[in-house]
PDB file of C-alpha atoms and ligand atoms in Angstrom:
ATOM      1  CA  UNK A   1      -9.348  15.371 -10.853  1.00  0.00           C
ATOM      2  CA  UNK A   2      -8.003  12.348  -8.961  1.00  0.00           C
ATOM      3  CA  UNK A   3      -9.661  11.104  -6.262  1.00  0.00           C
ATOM      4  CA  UNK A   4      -7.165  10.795  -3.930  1.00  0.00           C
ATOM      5  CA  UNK A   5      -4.624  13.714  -3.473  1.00  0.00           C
ATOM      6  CA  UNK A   6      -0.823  12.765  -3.361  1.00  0.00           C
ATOM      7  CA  UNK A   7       0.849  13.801  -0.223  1.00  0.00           C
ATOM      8  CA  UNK A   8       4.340  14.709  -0.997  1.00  0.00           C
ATOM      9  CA  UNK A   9       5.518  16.244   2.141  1.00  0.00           C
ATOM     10  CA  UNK A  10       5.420  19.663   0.615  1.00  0.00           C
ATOM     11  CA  UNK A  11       2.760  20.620   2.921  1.00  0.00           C
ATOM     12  CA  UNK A  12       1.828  18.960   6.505  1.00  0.00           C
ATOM     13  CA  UNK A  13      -1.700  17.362   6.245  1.00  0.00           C
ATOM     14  CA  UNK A  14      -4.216  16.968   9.649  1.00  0.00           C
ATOM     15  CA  UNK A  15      -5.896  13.450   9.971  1.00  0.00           C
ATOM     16  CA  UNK A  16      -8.688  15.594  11.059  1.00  0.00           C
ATOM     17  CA  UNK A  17      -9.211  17.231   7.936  1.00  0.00           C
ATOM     18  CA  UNK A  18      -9.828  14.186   6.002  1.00  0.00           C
ATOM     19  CA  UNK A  19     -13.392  12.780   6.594  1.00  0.00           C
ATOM     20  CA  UNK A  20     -13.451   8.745   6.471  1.00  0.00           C
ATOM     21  CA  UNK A  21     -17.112   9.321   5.319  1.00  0.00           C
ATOM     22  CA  UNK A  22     -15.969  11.104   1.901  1.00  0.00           C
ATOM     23  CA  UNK A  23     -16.989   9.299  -1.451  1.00  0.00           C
ATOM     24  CA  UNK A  24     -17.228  12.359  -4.015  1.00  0.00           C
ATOM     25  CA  UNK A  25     -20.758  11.958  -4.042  1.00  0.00           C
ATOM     26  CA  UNK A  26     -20.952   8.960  -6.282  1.00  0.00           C
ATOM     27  CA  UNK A  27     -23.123   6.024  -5.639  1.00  0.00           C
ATOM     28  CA  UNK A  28     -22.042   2.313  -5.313  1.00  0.00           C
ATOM     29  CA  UNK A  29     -23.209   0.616  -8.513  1.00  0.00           C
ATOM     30  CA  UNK A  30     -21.116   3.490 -10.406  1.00  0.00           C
ATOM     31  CA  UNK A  31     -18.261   3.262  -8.426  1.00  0.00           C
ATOM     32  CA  UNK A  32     -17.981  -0.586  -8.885  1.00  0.00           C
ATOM     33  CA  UNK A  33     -18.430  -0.433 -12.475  1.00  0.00           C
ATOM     34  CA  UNK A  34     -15.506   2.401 -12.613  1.00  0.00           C
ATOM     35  CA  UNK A  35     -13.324   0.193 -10.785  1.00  0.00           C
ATOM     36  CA  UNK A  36     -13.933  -2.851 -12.821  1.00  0.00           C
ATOM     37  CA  UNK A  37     -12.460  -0.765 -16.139  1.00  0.00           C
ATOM     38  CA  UNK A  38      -9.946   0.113 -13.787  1.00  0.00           C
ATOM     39  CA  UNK A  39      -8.631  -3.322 -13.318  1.00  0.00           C
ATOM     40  CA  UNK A  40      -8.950  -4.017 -16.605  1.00  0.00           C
ATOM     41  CA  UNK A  41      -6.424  -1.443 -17.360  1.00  0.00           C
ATOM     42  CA  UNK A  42      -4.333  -2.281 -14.369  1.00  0.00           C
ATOM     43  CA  UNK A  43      -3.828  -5.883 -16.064  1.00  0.00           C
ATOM     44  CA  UNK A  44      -2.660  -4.610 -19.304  1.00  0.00           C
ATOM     45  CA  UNK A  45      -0.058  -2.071 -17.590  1.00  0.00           C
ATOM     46  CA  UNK A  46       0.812  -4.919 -14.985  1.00  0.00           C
ATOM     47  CA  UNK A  47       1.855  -7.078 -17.947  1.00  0.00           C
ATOM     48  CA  UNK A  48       3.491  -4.009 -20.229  1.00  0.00           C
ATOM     49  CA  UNK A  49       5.762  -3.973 -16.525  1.00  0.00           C
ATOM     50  CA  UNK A  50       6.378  -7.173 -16.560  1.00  0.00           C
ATOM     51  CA  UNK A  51       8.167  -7.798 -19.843  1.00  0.00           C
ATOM     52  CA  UNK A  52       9.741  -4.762 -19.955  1.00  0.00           C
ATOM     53  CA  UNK A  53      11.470  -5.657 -16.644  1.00  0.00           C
ATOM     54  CA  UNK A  54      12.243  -1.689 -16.133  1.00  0.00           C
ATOM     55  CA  UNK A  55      10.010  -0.694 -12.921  1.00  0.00           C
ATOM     56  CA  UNK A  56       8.647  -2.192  -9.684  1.00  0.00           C
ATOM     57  CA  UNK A  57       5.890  -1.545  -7.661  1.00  0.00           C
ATOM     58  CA  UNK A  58       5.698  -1.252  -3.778  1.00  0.00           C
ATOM     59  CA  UNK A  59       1.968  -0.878  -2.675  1.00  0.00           C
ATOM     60  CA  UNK A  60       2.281  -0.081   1.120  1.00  0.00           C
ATOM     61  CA  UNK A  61      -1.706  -0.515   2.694  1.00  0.00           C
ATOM     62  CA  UNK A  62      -1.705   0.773   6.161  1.00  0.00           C
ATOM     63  CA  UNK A  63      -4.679   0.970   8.753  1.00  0.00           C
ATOM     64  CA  UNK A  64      -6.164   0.267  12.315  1.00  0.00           C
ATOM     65  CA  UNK A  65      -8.148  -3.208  12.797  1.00  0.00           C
ATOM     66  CA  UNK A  66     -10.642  -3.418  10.658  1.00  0.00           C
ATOM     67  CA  UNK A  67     -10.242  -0.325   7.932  1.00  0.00           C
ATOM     68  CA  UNK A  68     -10.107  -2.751   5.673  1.00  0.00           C
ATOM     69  CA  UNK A  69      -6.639  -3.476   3.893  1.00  0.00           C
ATOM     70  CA  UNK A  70      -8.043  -7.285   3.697  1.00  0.00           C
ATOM     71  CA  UNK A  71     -10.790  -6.265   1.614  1.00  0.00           C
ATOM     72  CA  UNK A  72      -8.421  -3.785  -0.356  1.00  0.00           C
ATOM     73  CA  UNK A  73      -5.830  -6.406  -1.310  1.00  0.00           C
ATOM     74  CA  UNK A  74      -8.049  -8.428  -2.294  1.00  0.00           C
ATOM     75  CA  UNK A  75      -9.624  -6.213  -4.672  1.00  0.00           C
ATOM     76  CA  UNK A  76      -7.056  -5.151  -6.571  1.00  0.00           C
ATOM     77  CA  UNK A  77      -5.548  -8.602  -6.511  1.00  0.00           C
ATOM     78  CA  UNK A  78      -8.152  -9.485  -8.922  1.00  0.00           C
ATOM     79  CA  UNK A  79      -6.936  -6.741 -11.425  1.00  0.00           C
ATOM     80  CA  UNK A  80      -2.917  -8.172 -10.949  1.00  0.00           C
ATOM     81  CA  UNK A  81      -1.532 -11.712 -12.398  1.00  0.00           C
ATOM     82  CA  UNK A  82      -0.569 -13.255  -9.103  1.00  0.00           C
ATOM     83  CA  UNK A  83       2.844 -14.474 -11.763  1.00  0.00           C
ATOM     84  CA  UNK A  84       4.016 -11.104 -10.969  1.00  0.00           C
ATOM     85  CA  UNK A  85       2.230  -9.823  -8.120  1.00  0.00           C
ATOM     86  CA  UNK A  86       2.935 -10.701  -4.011  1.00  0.00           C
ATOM     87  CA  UNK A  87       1.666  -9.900  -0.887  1.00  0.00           C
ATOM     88  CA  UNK A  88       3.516  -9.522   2.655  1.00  0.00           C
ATOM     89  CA  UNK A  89       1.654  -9.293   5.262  1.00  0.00           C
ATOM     90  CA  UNK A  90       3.815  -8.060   8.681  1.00  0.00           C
ATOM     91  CA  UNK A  91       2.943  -9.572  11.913  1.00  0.00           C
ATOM     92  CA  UNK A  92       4.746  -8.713  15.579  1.00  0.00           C
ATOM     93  CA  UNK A  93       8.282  -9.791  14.398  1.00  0.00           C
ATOM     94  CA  UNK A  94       9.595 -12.924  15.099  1.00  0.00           C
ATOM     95  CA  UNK A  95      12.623 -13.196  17.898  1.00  0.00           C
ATOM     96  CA  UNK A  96      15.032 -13.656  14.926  1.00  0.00           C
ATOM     97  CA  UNK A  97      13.451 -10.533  13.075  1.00  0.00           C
ATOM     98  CA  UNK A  98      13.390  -8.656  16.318  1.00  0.00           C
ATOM     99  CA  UNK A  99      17.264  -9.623  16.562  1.00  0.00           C
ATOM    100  CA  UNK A 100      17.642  -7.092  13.429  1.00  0.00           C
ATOM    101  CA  UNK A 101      17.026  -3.978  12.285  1.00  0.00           C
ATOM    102  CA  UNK A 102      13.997  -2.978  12.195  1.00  0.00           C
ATOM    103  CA  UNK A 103      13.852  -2.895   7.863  1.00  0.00           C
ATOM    104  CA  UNK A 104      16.009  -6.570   7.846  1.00  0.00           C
ATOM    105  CA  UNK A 105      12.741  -8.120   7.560  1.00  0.00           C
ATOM    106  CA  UNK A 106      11.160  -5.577   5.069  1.00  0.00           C
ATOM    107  CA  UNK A 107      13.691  -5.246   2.784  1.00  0.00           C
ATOM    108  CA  UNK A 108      13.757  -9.066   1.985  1.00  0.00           C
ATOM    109  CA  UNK A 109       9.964  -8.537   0.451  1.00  0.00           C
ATOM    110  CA  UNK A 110      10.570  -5.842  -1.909  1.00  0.00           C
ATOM    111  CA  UNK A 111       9.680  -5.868  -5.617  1.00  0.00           C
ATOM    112  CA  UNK A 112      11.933  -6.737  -8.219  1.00  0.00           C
ATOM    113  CA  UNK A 113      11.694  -5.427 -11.435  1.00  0.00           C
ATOM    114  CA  UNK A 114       8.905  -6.681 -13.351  1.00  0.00           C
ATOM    115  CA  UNK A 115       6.554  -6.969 -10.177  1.00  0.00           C
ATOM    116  CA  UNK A 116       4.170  -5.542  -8.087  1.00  0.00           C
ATOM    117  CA  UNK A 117       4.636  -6.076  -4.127  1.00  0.00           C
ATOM    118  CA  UNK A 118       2.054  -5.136  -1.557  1.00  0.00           C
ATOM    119  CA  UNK A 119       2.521  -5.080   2.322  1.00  0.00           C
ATOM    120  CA  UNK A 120      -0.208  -5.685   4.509  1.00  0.00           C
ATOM    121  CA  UNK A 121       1.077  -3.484   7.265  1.00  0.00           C
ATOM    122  CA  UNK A 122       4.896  -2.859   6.564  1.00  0.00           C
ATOM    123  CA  UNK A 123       7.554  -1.054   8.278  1.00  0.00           C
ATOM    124  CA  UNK A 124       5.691   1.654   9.186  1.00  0.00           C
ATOM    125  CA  UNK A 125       4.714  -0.568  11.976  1.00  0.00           C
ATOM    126  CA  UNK A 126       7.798   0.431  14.112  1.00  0.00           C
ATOM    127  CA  UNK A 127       7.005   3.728  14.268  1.00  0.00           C
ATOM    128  CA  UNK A 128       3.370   3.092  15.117  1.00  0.00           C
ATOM    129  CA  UNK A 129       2.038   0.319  17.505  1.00  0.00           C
ATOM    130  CA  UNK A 130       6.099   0.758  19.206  1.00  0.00           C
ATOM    131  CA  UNK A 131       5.360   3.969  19.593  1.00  0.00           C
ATOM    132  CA  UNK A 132       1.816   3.936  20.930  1.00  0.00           C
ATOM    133  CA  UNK A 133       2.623   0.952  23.058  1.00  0.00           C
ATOM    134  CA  UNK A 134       6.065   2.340  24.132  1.00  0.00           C
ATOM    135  CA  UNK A 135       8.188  -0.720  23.032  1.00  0.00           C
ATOM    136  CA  UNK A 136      10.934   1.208  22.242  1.00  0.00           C
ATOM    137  CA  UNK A 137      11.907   5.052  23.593  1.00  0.00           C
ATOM    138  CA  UNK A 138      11.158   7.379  22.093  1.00  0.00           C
ATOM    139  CA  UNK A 139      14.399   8.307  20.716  1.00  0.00           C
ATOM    140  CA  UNK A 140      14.281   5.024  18.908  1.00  0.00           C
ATOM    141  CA  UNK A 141      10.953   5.148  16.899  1.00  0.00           C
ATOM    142  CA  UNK A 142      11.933   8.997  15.902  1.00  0.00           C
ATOM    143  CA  UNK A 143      15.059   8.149  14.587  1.00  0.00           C
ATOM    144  CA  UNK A 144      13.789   5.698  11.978  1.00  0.00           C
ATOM    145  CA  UNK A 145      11.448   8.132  10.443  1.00  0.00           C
ATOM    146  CA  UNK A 146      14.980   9.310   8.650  1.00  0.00           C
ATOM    147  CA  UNK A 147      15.929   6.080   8.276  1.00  0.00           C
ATOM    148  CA  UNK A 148      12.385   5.231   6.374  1.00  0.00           C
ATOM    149  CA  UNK A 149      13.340   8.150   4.313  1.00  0.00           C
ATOM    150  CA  UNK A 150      16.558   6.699   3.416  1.00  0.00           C
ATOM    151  CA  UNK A 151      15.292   3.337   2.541  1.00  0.00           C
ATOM    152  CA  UNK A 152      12.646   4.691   0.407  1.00  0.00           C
ATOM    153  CA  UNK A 153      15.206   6.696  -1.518  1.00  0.00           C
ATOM    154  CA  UNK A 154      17.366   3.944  -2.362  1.00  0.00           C
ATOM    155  CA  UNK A 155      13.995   2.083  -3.257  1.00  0.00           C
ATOM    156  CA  UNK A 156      12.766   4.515  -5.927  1.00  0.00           C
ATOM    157  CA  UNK A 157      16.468   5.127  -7.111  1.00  0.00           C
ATOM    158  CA  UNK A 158      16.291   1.248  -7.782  1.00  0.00           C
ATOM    159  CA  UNK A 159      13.476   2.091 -10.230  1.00  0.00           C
ATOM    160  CA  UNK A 160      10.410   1.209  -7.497  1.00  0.00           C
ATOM    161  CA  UNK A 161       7.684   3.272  -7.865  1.00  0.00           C
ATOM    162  CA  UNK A 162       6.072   3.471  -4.215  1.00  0.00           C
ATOM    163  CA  UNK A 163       2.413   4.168  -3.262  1.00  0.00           C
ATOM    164  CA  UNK A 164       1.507   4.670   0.190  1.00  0.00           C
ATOM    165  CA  UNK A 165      -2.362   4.331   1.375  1.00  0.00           C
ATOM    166  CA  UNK A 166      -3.372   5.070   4.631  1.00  0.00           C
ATOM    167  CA  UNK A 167      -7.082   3.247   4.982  1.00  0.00           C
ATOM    168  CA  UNK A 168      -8.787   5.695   7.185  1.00  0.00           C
ATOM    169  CA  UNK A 169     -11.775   4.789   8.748  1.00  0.00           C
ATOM    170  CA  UNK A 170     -14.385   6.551  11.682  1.00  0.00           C
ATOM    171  CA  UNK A 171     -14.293   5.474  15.231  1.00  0.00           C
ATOM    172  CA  UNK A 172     -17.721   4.643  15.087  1.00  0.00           C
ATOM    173  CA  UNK A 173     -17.573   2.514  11.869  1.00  0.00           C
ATOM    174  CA  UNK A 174     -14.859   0.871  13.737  1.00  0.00           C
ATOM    175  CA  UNK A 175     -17.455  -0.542  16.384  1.00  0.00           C
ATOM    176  CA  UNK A 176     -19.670  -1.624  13.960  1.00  0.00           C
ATOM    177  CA  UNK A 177     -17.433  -3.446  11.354  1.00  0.00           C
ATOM    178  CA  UNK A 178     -16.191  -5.334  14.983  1.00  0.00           C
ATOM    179  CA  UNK A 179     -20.020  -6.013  16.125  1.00  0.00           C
ATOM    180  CA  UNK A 180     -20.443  -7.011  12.926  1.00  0.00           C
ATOM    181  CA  UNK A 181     -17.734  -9.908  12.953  1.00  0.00           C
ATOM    182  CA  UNK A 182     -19.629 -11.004  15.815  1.00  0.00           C
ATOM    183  CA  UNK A 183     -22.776 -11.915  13.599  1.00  0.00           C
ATOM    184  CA  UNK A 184     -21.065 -13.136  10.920  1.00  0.00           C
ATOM    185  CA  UNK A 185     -19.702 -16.822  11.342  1.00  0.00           C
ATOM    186  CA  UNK A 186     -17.502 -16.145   8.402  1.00  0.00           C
ATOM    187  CA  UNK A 187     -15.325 -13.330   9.512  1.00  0.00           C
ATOM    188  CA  UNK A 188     -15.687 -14.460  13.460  1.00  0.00           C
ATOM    189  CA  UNK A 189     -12.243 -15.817  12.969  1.00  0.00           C
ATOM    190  CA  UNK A 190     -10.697 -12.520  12.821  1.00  0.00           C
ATOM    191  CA  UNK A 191     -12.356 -11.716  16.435  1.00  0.00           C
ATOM    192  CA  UNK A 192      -9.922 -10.338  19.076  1.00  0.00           C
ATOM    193  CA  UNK A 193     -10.171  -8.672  22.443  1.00  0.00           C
ATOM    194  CA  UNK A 194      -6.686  -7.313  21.335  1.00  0.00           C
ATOM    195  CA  UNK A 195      -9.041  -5.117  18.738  1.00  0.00           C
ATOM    196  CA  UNK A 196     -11.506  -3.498  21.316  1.00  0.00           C
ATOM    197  CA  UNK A 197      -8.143  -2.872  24.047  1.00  0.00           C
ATOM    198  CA  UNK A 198      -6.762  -0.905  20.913  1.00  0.00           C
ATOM    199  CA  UNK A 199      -9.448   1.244  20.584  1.00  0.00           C
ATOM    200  CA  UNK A 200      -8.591   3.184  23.740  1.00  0.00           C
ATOM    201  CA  UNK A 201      -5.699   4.617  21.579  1.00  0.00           C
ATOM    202  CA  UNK A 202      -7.594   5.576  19.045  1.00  0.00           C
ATOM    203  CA  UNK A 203      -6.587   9.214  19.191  1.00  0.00           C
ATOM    204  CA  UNK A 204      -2.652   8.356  19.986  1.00  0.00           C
ATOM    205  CA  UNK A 205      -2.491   6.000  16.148  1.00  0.00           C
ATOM    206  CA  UNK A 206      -4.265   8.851  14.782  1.00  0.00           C
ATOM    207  CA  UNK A 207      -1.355  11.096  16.197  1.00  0.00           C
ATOM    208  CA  UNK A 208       1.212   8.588  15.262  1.00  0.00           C
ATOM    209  CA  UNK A 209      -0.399   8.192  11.677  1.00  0.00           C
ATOM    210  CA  UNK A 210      -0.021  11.916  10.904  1.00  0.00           C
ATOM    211  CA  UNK A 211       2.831  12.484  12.325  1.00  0.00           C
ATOM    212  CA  UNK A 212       4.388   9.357   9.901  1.00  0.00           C
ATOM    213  CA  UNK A 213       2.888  10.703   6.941  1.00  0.00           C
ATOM    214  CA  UNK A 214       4.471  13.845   7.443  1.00  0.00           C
ATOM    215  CA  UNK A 215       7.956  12.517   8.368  1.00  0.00           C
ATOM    216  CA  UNK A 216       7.751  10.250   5.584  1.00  0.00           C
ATOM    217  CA  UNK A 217       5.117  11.609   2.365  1.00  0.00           C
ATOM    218  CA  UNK A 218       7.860  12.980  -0.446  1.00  0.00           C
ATOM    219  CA  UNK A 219       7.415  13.342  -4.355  1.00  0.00           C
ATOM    220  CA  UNK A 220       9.300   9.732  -4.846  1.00  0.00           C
ATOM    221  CA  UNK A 221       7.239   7.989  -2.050  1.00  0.00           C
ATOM    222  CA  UNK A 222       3.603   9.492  -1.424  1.00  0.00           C
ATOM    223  CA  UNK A 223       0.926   8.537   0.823  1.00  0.00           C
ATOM    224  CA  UNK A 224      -2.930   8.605   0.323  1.00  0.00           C
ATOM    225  CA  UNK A 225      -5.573   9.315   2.433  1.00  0.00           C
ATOM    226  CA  UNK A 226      -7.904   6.999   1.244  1.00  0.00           C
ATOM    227  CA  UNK A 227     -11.190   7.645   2.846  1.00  0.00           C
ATOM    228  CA  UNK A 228     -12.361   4.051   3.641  1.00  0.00           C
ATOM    229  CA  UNK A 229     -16.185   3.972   5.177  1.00  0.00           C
ATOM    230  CA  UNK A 230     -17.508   2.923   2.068  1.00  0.00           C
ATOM    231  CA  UNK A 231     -15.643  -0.200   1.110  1.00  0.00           C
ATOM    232  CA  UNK A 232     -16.720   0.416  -2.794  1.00  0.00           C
ATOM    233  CA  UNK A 233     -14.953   3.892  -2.500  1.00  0.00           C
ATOM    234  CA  UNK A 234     -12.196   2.653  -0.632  1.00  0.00           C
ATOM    235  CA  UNK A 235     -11.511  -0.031  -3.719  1.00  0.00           C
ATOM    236  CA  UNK A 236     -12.166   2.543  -6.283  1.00  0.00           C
ATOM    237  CA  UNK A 237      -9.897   5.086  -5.317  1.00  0.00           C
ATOM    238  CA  UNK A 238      -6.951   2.834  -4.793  1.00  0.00           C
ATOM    239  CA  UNK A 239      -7.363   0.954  -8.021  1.00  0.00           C
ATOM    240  CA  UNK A 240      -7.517   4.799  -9.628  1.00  0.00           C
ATOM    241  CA  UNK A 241      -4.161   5.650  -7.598  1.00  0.00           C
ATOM    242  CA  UNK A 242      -2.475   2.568  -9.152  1.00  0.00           C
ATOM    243  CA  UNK A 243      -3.242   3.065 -12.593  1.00  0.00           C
ATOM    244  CA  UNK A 244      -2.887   6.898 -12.749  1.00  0.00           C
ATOM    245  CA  UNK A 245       0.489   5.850 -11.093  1.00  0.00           C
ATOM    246  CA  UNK A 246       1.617   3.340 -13.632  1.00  0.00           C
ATOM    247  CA  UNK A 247       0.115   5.253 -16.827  1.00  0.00           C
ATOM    248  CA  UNK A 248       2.704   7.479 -17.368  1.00  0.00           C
ATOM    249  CA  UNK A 249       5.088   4.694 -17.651  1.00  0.00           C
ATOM    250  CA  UNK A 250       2.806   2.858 -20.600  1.00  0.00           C
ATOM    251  CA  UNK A 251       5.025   4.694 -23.770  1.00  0.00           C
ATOM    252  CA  UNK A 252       8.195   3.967 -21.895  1.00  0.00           C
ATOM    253  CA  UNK A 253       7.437   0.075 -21.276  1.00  0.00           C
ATOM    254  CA  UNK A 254       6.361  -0.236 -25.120  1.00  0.00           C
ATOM    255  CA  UNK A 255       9.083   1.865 -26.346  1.00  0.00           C
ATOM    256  CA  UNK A 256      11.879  -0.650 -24.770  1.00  0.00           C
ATOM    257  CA  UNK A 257       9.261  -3.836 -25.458  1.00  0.00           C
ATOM    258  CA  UNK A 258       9.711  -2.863 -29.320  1.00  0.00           C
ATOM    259  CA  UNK A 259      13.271  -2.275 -29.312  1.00  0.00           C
ATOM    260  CA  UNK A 260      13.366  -5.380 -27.666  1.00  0.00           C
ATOM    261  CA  UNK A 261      11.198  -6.975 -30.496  1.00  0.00           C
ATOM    262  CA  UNK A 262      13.303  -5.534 -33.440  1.00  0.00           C
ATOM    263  CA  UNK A 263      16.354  -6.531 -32.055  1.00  0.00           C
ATOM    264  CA  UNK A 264      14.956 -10.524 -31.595  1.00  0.00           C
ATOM    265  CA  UNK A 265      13.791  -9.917 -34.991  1.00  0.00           C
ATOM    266  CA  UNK A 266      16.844  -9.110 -36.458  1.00  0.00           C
ATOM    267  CA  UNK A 267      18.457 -12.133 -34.889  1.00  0.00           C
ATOM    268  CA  UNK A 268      15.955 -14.700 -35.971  1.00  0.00           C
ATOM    269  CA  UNK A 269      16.549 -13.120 -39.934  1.00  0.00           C
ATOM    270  CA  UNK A 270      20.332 -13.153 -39.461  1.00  0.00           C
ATOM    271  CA  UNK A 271      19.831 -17.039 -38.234  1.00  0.00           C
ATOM    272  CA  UNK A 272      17.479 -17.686 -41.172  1.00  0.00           C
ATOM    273  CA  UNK A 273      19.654 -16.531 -43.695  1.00  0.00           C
ATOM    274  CA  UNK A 274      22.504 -18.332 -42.335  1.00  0.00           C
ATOM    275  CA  UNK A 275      21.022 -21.390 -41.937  1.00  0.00           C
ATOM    276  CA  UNK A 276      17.694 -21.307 -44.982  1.00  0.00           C
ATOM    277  CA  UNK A 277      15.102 -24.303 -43.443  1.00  0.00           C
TER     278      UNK A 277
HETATM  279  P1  LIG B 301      -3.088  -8.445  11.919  1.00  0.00           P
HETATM  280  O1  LIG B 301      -2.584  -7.550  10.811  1.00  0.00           O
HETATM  281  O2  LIG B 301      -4.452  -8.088  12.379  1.00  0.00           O
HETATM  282  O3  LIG B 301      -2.904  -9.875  11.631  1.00  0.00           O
HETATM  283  O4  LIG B 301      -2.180  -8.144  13.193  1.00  0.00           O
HETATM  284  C1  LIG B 301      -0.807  -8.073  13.159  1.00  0.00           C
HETATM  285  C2  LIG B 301      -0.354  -7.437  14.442  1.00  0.00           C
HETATM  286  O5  LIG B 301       1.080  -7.364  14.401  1.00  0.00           O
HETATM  287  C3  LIG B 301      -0.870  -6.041  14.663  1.00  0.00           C
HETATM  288  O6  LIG B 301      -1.356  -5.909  15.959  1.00  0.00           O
HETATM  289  C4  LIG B 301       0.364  -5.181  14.454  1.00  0.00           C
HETATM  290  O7  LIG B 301       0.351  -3.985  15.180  1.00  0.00           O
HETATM  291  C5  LIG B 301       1.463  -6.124  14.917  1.00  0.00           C
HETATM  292  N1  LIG B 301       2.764  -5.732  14.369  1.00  0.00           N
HETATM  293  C6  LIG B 301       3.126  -5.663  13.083  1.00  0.00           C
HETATM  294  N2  LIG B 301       4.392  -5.201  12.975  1.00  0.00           N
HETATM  295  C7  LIG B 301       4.828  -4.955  14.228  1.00  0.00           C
HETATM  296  C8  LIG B 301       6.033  -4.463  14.781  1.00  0.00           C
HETATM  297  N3  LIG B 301       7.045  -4.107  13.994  1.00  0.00           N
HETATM  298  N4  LIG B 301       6.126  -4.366  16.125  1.00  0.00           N
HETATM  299  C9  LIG B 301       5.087  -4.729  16.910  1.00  0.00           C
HETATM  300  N5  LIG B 301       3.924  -5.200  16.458  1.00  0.00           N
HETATM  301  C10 LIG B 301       3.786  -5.319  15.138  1.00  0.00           C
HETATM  302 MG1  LIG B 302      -6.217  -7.725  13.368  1.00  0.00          MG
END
């Protein structure tokens, strides 16, 4: 059994149902060791991808402050060639990105064949902080669920295989991850009143986060609830996600890579007996 459930929009999920807390009962120094065979294995499919040049990757994280899609990336960065591999990360959009529509700016960081792409935060934004914040009516921020739908399509049609994770975290081990940053001169950077103001709408992004995973979760494009207390079971179950993802790809990837072989084969004996040196 995986450990993370793909949501496919067949059935609406409650936020509420999934505990932030959850890590199948497994303990830390097992989980990290699973995890590290797990990258291995992500490597060797990562580079199967590559030079077959078939299928892309879209690795969506999404989370309130702190839940930790940071500390995800760079975990499974370290199971990815960074030749193939690239991160966005989506900030409040620039006046020139805020002059388009709302996927302009997205759209211009999607994979192309051969790679993996992962957005830290994405454009699930606009139908999250605009909505909690009320930057745009609401009329606005519901009508791009369909057109997230759309996009999407045309993504996976284009041979993208999409992965959606939703880092869910507690309230409470919000606070502390925060207090936390305090003590620690290394992460104080990352301090922001911003963070503590947001925490008053705690319960409207958990509103807005179910509601988007609803609107949005299908077969081609799923999201996971990735329980995200325990940062070693956080990292664990996405690198698990990725390669049970990829896997079933593995015999199509070598079947083209060997066709692909013959046929350079082929042409190097035709040169060679041509031209004898
Ligand atoms: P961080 O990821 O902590 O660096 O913060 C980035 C900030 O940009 C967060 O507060 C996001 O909510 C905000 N942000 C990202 N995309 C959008 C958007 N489309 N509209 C408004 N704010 C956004
Ligand atoms: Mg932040």
């Amino acid at each position: 059994m995986p450990l993370l459930k793909a949501l496919d929009g067949k059935k609406p999920i409650k936020l509420a149902d999934h505990d932030p807390d959850y890590h199948n009962g497994l303990i830390e120094a097992d989980a990290i060791a699973r995890a590290d065979k797990l990258l291995v294995e992500m490597r060797e499919l990562q580079t199967l991808m590559y030079a077959a040049q078939e299928t892309a990757v879209l690795v969506v994280l999404q989370g309130l402050d702190t839940a930790g899609k940071d500390g995800a990336i760079s975990h499974v960065m370290t199971g990815l060639n960074p030749q193939s591999c690239k991160v966005a990360s989506f900030k409040v959009p620039t006046p020139i990105e805020a002059g388009h529509d709302f996927l302009w700016r997205i759209h211009q960081h999607t994979p192309q064949l051969g790679c993996v792409n992962i957005f830290n935060r994405s454009h699930y934004e606009d139908v999250l902080v605009t909505r909690v914040h009320q930057l745009v009516p609401p009329k606005v921020w519901k009508s791009r669920y369909q057109h997230i739908r759309n996009f999407e399509h045309l993504l996976s049609d284009s041979h993208t295989v999409i992965l959606k994770f939703f880092i869910h975290i507690s309230k409470d081990e919000q606070k502390g991850r925060l207090l936390e940053r305090e003590q620690d001169p290394t992460k104080s950077w990352k301090l922001s009143v911003g963070d503590w103001h947001e925490r008053e709408y705690w319960d409207k992004y958990q509103k807005a986060y179910q509601d988007a995973i609803n609107e949005t979760a299908a077969p081609h494009a799923p999201w996971y609830v990735v329980p995200s207390n325990h940062k070693w079971f956080r990292n664990l179950a996405i690198a698990e996600t990725i390669v049970n993802a990829l896997s079933p790809y593995r015999k199509g990837w070598m079947k083209h890579l060997e066709a692909e072989g013959l046929k350079a084969k082929a042409e190097l004996s035709a040169m060679r007996a041509n031209e004898p040196n």
